[in-house]
XYZ file of C-alpha atoms in Angstrom:
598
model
C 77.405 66.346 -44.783
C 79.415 69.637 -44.612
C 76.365 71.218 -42.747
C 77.211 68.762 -40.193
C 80.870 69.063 -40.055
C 83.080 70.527 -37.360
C 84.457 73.966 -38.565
C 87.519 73.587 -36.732
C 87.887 69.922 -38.199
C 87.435 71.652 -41.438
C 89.621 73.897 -41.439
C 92.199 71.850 -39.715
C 91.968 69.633 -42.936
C 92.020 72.186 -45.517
C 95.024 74.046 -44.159
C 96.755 70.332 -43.676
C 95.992 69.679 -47.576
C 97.510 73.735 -47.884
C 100.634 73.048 -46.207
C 101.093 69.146 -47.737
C 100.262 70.667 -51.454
C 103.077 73.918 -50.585
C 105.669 71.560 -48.366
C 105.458 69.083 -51.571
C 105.508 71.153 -54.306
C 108.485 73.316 -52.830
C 110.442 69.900 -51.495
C 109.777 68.443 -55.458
C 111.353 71.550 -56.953
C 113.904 71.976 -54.163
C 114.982 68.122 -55.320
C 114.112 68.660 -59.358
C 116.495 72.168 -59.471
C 118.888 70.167 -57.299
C 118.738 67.643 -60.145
C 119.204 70.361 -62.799
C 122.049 71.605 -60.785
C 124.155 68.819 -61.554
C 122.406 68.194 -64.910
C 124.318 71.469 -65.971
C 127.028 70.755 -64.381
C 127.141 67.124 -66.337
C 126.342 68.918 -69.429
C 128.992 71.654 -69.069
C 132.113 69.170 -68.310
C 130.864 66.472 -71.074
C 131.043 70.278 -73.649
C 134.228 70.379 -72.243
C 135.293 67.028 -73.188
C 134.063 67.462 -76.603
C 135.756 70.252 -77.122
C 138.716 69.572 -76.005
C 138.554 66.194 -78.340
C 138.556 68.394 -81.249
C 141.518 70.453 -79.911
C 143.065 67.037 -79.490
C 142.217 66.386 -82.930
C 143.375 69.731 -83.587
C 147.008 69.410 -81.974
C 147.508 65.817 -83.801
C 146.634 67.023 -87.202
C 149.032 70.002 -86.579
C 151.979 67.316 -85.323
C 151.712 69.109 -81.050
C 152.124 65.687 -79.598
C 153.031 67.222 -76.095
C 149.919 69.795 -76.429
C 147.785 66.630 -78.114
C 149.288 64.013 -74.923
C 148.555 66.799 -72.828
C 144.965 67.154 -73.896
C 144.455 64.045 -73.749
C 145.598 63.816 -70.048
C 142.820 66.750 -69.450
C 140.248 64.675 -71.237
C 140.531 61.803 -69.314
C 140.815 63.738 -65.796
C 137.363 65.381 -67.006
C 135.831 61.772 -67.752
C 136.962 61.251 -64.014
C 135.472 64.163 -62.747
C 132.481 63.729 -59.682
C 129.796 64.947 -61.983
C 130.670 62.192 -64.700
C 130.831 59.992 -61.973
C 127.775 60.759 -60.294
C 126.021 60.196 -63.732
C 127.223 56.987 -63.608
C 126.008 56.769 -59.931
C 122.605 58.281 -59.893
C 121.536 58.173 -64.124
C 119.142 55.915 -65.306
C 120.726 52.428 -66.780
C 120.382 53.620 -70.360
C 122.149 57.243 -70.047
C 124.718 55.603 -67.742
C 125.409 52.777 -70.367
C 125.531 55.343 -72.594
C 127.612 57.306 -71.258
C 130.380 54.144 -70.197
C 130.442 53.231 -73.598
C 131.623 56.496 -74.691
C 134.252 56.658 -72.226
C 135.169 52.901 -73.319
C 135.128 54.236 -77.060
C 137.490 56.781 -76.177
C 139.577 55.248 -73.694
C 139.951 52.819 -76.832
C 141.001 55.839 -78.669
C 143.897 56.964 -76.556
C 144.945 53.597 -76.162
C 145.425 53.168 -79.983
C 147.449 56.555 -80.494
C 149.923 56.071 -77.327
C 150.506 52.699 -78.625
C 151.600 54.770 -81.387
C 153.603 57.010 -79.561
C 151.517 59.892 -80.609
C 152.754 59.599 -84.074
C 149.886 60.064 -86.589
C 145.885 59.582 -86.808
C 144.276 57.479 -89.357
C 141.728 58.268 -91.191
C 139.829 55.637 -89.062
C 141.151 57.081 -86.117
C 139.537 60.449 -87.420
C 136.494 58.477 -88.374
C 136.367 57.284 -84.423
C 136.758 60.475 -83.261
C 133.724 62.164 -84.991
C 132.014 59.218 -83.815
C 132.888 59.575 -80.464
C 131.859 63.439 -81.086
C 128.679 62.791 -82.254
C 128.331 59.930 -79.412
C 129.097 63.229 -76.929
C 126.632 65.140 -78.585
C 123.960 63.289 -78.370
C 125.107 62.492 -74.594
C 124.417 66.263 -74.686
C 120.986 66.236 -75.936
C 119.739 63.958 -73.676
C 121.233 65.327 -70.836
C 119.842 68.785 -71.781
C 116.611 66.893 -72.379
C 116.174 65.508 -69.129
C 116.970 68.775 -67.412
C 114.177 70.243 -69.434
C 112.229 67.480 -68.432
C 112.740 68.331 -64.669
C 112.263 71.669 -65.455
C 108.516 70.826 -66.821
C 107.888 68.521 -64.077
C 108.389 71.206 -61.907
C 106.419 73.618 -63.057
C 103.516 71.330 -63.640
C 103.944 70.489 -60.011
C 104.141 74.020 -58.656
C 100.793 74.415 -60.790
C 99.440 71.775 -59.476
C 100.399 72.580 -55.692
C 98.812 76.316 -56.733
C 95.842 74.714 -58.060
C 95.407 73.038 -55.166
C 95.950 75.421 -52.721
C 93.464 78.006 -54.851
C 90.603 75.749 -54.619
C 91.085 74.981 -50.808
C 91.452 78.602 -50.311
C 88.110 78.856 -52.257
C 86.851 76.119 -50.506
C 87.659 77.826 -47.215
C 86.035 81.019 -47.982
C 83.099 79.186 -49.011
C 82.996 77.489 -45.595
C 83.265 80.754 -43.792
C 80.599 82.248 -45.606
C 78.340 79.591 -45.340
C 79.361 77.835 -41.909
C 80.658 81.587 -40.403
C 79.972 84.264 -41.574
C 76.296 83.745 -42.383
C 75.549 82.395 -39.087
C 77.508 84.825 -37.202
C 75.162 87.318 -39.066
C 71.776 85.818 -38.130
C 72.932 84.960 -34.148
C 73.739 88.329 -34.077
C 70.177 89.780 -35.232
C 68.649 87.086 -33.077
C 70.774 88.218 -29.835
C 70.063 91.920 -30.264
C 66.173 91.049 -30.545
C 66.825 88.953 -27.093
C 68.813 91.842 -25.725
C 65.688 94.054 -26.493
C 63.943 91.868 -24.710
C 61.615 90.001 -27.111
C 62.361 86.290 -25.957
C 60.330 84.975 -29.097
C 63.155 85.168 -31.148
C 64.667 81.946 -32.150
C 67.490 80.453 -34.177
C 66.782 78.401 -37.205
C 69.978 76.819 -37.503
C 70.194 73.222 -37.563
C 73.393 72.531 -38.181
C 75.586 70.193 -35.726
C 78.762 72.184 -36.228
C 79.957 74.591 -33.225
C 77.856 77.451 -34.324
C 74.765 75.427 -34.788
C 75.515 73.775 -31.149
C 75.646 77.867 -29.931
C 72.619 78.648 -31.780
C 70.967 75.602 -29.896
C 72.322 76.780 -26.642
C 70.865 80.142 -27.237
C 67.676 79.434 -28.026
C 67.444 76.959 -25.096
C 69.243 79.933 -22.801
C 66.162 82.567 -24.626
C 63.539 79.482 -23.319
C 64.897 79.730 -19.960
C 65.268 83.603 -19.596
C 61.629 83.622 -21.277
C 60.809 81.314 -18.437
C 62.617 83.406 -15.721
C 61.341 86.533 -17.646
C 57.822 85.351 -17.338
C 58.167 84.411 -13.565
C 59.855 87.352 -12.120
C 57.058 89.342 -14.214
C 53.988 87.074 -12.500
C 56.071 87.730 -9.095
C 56.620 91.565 -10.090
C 52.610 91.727 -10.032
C 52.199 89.405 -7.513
C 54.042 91.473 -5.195
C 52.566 94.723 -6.347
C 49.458 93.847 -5.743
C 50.322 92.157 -2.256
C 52.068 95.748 -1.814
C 48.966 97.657 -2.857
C 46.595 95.473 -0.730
C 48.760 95.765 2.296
C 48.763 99.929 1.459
C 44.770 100.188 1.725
C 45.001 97.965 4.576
C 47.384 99.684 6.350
C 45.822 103.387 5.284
C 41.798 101.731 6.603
C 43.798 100.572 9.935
C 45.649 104.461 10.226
C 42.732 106.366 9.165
C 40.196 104.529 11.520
C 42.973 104.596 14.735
C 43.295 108.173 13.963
C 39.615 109.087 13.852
C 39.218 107.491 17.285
C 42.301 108.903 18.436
C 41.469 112.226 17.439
C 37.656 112.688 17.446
C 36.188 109.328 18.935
C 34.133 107.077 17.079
C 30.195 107.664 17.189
C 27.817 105.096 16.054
C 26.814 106.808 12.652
C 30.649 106.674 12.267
C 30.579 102.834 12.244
C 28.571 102.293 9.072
C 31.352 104.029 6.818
C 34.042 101.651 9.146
C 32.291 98.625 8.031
C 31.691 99.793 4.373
C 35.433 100.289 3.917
C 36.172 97.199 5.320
C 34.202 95.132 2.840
C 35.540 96.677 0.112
C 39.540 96.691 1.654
C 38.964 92.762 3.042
C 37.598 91.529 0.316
C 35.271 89.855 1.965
C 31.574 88.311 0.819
C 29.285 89.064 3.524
C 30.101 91.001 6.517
C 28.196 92.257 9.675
C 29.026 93.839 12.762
C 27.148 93.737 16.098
C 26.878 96.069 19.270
C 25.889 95.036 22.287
C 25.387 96.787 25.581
C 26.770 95.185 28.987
C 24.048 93.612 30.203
C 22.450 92.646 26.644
C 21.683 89.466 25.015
C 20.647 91.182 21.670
C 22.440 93.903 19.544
C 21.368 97.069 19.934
C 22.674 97.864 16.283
C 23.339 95.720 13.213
C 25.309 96.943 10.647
C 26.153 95.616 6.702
C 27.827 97.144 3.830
C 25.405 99.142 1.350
C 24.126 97.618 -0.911
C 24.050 94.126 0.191
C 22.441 91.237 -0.532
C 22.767 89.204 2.338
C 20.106 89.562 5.117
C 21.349 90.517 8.745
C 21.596 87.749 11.119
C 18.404 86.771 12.534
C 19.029 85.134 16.383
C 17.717 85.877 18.986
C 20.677 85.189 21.124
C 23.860 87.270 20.423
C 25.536 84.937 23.463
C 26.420 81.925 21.386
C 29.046 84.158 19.177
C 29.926 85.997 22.080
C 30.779 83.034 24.808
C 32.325 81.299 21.315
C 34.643 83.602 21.467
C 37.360 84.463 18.553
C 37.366 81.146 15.842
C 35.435 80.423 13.002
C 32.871 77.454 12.773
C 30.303 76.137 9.619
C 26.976 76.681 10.354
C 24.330 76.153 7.428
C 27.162 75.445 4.626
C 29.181 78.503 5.540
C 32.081 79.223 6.847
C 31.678 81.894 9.783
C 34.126 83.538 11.329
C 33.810 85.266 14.787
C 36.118 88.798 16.269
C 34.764 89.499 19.716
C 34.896 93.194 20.464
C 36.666 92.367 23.581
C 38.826 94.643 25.609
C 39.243 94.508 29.314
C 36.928 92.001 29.895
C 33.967 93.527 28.179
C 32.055 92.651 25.212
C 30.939 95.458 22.680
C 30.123 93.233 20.167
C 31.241 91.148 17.653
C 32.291 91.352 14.021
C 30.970 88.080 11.754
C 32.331 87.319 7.893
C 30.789 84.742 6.524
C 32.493 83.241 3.053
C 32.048 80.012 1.358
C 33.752 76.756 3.037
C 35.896 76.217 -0.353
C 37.323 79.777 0.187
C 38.461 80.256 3.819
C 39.743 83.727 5.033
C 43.229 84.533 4.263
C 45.439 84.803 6.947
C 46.088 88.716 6.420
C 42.141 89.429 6.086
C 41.756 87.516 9.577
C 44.400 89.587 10.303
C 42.817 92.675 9.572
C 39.209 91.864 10.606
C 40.767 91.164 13.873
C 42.701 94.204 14.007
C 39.803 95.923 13.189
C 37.628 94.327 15.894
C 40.725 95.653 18.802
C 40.062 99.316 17.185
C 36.214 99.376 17.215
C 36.514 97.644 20.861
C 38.770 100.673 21.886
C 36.510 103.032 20.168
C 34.124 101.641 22.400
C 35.884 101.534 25.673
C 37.102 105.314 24.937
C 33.577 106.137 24.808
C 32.830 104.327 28.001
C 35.704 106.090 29.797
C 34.204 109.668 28.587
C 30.889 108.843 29.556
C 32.054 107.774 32.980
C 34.424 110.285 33.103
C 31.343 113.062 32.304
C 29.346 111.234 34.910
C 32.342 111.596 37.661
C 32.751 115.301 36.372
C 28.956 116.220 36.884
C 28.975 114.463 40.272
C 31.851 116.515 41.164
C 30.375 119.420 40.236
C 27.318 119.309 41.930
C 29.405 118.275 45.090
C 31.513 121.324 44.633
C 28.074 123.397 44.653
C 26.684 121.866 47.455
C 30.149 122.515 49.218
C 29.959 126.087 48.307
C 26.361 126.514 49.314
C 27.118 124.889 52.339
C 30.151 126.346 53.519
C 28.484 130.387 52.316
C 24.861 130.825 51.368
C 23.517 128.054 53.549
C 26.040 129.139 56.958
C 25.019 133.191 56.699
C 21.111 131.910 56.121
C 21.843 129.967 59.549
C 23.010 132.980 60.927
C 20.198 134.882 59.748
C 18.233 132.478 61.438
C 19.693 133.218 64.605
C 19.361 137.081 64.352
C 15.863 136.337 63.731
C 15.344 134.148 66.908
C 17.294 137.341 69.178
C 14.604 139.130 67.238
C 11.636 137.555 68.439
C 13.156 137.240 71.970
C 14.059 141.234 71.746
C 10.208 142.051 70.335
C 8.601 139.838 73.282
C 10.626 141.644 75.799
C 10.487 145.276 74.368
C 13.851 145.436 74.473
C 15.229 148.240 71.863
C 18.955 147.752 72.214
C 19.119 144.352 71.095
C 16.229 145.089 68.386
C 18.520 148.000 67.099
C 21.417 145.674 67.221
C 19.717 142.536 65.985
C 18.600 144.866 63.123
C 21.481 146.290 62.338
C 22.925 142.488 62.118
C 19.867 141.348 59.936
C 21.137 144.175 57.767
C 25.085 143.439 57.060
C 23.677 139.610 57.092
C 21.452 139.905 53.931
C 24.132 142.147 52.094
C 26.606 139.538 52.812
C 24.433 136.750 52.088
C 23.436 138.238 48.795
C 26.915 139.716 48.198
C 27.823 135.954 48.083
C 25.572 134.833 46.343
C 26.268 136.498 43.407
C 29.538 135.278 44.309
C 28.573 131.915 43.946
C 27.008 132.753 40.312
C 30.132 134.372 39.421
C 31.821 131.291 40.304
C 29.178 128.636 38.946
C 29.547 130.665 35.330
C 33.086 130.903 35.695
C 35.600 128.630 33.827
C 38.938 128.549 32.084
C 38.801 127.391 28.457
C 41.171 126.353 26.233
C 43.363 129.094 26.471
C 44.639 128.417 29.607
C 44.720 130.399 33.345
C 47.119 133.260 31.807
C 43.810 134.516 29.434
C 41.976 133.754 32.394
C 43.640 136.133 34.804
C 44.080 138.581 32.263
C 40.035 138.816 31.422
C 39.593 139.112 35.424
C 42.143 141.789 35.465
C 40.650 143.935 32.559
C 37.420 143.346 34.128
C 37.923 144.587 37.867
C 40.164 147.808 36.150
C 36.419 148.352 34.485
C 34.747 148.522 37.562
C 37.636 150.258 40.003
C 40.382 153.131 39.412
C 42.525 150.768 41.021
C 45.637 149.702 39.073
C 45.821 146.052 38.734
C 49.497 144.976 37.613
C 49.889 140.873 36.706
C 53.010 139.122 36.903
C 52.256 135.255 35.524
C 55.220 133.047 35.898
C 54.040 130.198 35.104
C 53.881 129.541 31.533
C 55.926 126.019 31.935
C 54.013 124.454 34.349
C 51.331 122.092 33.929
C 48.670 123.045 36.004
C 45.640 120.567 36.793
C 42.201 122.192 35.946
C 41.108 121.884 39.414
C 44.121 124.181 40.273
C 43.413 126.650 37.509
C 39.827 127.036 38.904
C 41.197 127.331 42.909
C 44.035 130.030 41.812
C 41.523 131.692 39.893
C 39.088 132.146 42.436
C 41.642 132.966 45.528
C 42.832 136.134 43.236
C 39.273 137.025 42.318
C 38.373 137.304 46.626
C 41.244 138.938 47.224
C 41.680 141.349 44.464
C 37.530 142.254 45.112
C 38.448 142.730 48.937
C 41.190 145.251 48.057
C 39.128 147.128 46.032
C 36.784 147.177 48.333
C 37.917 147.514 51.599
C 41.701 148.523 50.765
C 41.115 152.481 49.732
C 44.487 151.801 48.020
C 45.357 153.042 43.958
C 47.370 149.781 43.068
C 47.106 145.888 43.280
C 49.671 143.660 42.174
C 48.973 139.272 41.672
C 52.347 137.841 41.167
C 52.073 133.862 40.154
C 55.462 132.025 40.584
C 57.212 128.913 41.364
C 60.637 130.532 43.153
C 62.137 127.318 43.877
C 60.919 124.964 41.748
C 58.796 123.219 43.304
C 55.944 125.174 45.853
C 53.902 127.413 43.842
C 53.408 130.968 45.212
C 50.290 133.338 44.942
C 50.451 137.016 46.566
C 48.246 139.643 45.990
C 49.511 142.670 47.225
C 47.420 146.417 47.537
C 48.735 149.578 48.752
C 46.054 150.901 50.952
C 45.326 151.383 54.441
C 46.127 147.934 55.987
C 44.827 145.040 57.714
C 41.601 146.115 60.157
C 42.100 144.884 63.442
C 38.625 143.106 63.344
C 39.334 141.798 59.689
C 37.910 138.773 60.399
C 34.589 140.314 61.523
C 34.683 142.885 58.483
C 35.657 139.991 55.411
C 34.383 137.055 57.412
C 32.762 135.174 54.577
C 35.277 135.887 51.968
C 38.340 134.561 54.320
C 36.626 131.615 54.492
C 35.994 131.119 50.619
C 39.540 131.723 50.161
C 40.637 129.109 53.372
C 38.387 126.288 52.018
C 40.123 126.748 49.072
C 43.157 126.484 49.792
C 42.805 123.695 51.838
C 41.418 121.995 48.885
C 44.549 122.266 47.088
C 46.821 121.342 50.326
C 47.902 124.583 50.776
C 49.199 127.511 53.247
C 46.884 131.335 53.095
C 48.003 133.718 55.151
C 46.984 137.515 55.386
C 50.224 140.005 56.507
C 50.024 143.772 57.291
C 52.709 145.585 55.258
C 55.019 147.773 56.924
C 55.129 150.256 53.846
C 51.337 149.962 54.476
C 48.937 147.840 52.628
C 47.897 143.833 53.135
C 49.275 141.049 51.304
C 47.249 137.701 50.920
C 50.025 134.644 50.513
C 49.178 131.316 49.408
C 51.773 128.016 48.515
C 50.885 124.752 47.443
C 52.253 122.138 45.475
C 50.875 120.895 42.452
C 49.617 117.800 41.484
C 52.368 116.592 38.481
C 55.070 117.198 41.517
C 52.877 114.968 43.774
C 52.277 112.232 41.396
């Protein structure tokens, strides 16, 4: 039943009984000394009044009548003092009987002797006396008895009240040990196990008191943060795995928009795509399909290695194709469909299939479809640089017709003509216009072949990587090779973002001019200055030092002018040819380039 017991209860009751057993024993010896008090007091003035009886006695015997009447005044003012009264107020009936009958006795006494006038005392006067002296004496010893009775009653009740208070002081350190102190002592093992973390620990107390009620509460609060515990730990790995999932998925969808970004995607490249993409999907079976345009059938089938699903066997790719995006059960799967789509055109199409019971998540739809958009851009990229090769070549072999046309194939006509004065000269024996004719068939053929190993030059000609600046410089260091003309470069245009088209047009206007100056110039110096002066036009001049424009410059450079006018009109531009007045010829050409015109 104490097991069960409120402490607080407990301990309100024990120091209750504490403070009753002190407050009564204290109050019983506060009234019992009290008691004694006026015992001694009692005692003390009834001594008095027995001794002053014998002085009475005393005083008679020796014939002091006024010290014997006088005494016996003071004897009877001590019978009527309060504590003789009070015994006769507050003593039991038999003391207090006692007591009155003494007084009577000697009130009887005086009586007798003033009748007498204080004259003498018989013998039974004497014998009344001692009587009344031994009457006072044993008033005495009873008196003196009850005070020692008090006395004893006390102390057994402040022994008692000690007793008492001992064994509920006892009684309370026993509670605190067993109801306290060794509970306190196990909840605290069992909370520092729980603040460690291991949420098996339990209470075993049963008890209904408060501490047993806070053992019950923590147990039921180590349940619930077991509980918690356990759920934010199942979460923890829930989420790190979501986290890790989503990090492959993301790191596939980088490295494959990357690859096609930076190197294009090939078709021996798609195998490893769809390989990493069964194992980062977590798919079952997986295939992926490329189609031409104008195809019905793919062209290429592709599966994860090893696999043990067999490749789709239709005969019509259409039917996923017009489907378009969704997933559908065909033969007790569940098949999914990503058109390689992208500006209108099929490449293909990417198929999962996966049991009915187990549909695709919505992130590996996600990524399959993601996927699809990346392979159908690796596809369209490829398009684009196939048609862009295609427009390239074409432009290229219009470019060499144009060149042939507007050189090789215009001094061949020429030639022709020469050829026709020829025959006309021959048939009418005419030797000036033979000579002449000859001399034309001559310069003709040098030009003609003069350009065309121009025109190889120019056909083998390109600017790489390193831009127009490496370029120029490998023309310069070239033409210093084959002259003792000093070639100076001045290339201002390191900030400029010239079209390739440009590069090639610039590059061939300063190879024409700079071979005409060596050539034809007789000068020691050339100087090419690139520059864009005002932001906007860029400016070409090619400047030698030697003996000036020829009147008949046209006649003298007439195929290489025109190389460097059809040029220039190709890029929009302005060529002009200026005498110098310090002596020399300039050659000036300004255009504007294609990023101002866009």
């Amino acid at each position: 039943m104490l097991s069960n017991a409120s402490i607080i209860n407990v301990f309100r009751i024990s120091l209750a009984i504490i403070v009753v057993a002190a407050s009564a024993s204290s109050l019983s010896a506060f009234c019992l000394l009290e008691s004694s008090a006026k015992d001694t007091k009692l005692i003390n003035t009834t001594t008095a009044i027995r001794t002053n009886t014998h002085k009475f006695t005393t005083e008679f015997i020796s014939n002091q009548k006024e010290q014997a009447q006088a005494t016996a005044e003071k004897i009877q003012r001590l019978w009527g003092s309060p504590a003789l009264r009070s015994l006769t107020l507050e003593a039991d009936a038999e003391i207090k009987n006692y007591a009155a009958r003494i007084n009577r006795e000697w009130q009887s006494i005086v009586e007798e002797v003033q009748n007498r006038g204080f004259t003498q005392l018989s013998s039974s006067d004497l014998q009344r006396i001692d009587s009344y002296v031994d009457d006072l004496n044993e008033l005495i010893k009873v008196l003196q008895a009850q005070t020692e009775q008090r006395i004893l009653t006390v102390r057994i009740a402040l022994v008692l009240a000690s007793l008492v208070i001992a064994l509920v002081v006892f009684f309370l350190l026993t509670v605190l040990k067993r109801k306290i102190d060794e509970p306190l002592t196990h909840l605290m093992s069992v909370s520092k196990q729980l603040g460690r973390g291991d949420f098996t620990a339990k209470s075993k107390l049963n008890n209904n008191d408060e501490i047993g009620q806070l053992a019950q509460t923590l147990n039921e609060m180590s349940d619930t943060a077991s509980y918690f515990y356990g759920g934010l730990e199942r979460r923890v790995k829930q989420q790190t795995e979501e986290l890790s999932r989503k990090n492959k998925v993301l790191s596939f969808l980088y490295d494959t928009a990357r690859s096609i970004i930076e190197y294009g995607y090939d078709y021996s490249n798609y195998q490893e795509v769809v390989e990493r993409l069964y194992e980062v999907g977590e798919v079952e079976d997986i295939e992926l399909c490329l189609l031409t345009e104008e195809g019905n059938r793919p062209f290429l089938q592709l599966q994860p290695r090893p696999n043990s699903h067999e490749p789709c066997e239709a005969g019509d790719c259409a039917t996923c194709i017009k489907a378009g995006p969704g997933a559908s059960v065909i033969e007790d799967k569940m098949v999914y469909r990503f058109v390689l789509k992208r500006e209108d055109q099929n490449y293909g199409v990417l198929i999962v299939r996966c049991d009915p019971t187990e549909p695709l998540a919505t992130w590996q739809q996600q990524l399959m479809s993601s996927t699809a958009d990346q392979l159908a851009l690796s596809q369209s990229l490829k398009s684009e640089e196939e048609q862009v090769r295609r427009l390239a070549l074409m432009h290229e072999r219009t470019v060499i017709a144009r060149e042939l046309h507007d050189s090789l194939a215009q001094a061949l006509s020429y030639l022709k003509i020469q050829v026709t004065r020829l025959h006309k000269a021959i048939d009418k024996d005419d030797r000036d216009t033979i000579d002449d004719v000859s001399n034309e068939l001559r310069e003709g053929l040098n030009a003609a072949y003069r350009q065309l190993r121009e025109l190889l030059t120019t056909f083998r000609l390109k600017v790489d990587g390193s831009g127009l600046y490496n370029a120029l410089q490998t023309t310069v260091k070239q033409f210093s090779e084959q002259s003792d003309m000093a070639i100076n470069l001045d290339y201002r245009l390191n900030n400029i973002p010239l079209a390739p088209h440009e590069e090639i047009h610039l590059l061939q206007i300063i190879r024409e001019a700079s071979q005409n100056a060596i050539n034809h110039s007789e000068g020691s110096e050339v100087s090419i200055t690139l520059s864009q002066p005002s932001g906007q036009d860029v400016e070409l001049s090619i400047r030698d030092n030697g003996i000036g424009l020829p009147e008949n410059a046209e006649k003298i450079n007439h195929y290489g002018l025109a190389i460097m006018q059809e040029r220039s009109r190709n890029l929009g531009g302005d060529i002009r040819l200026n005498r110098l007045e310090e002596g020399g010829t300039e050659v000036f050409f300004t255009f504007t380039p294609d990023y101002l015109l866009q």
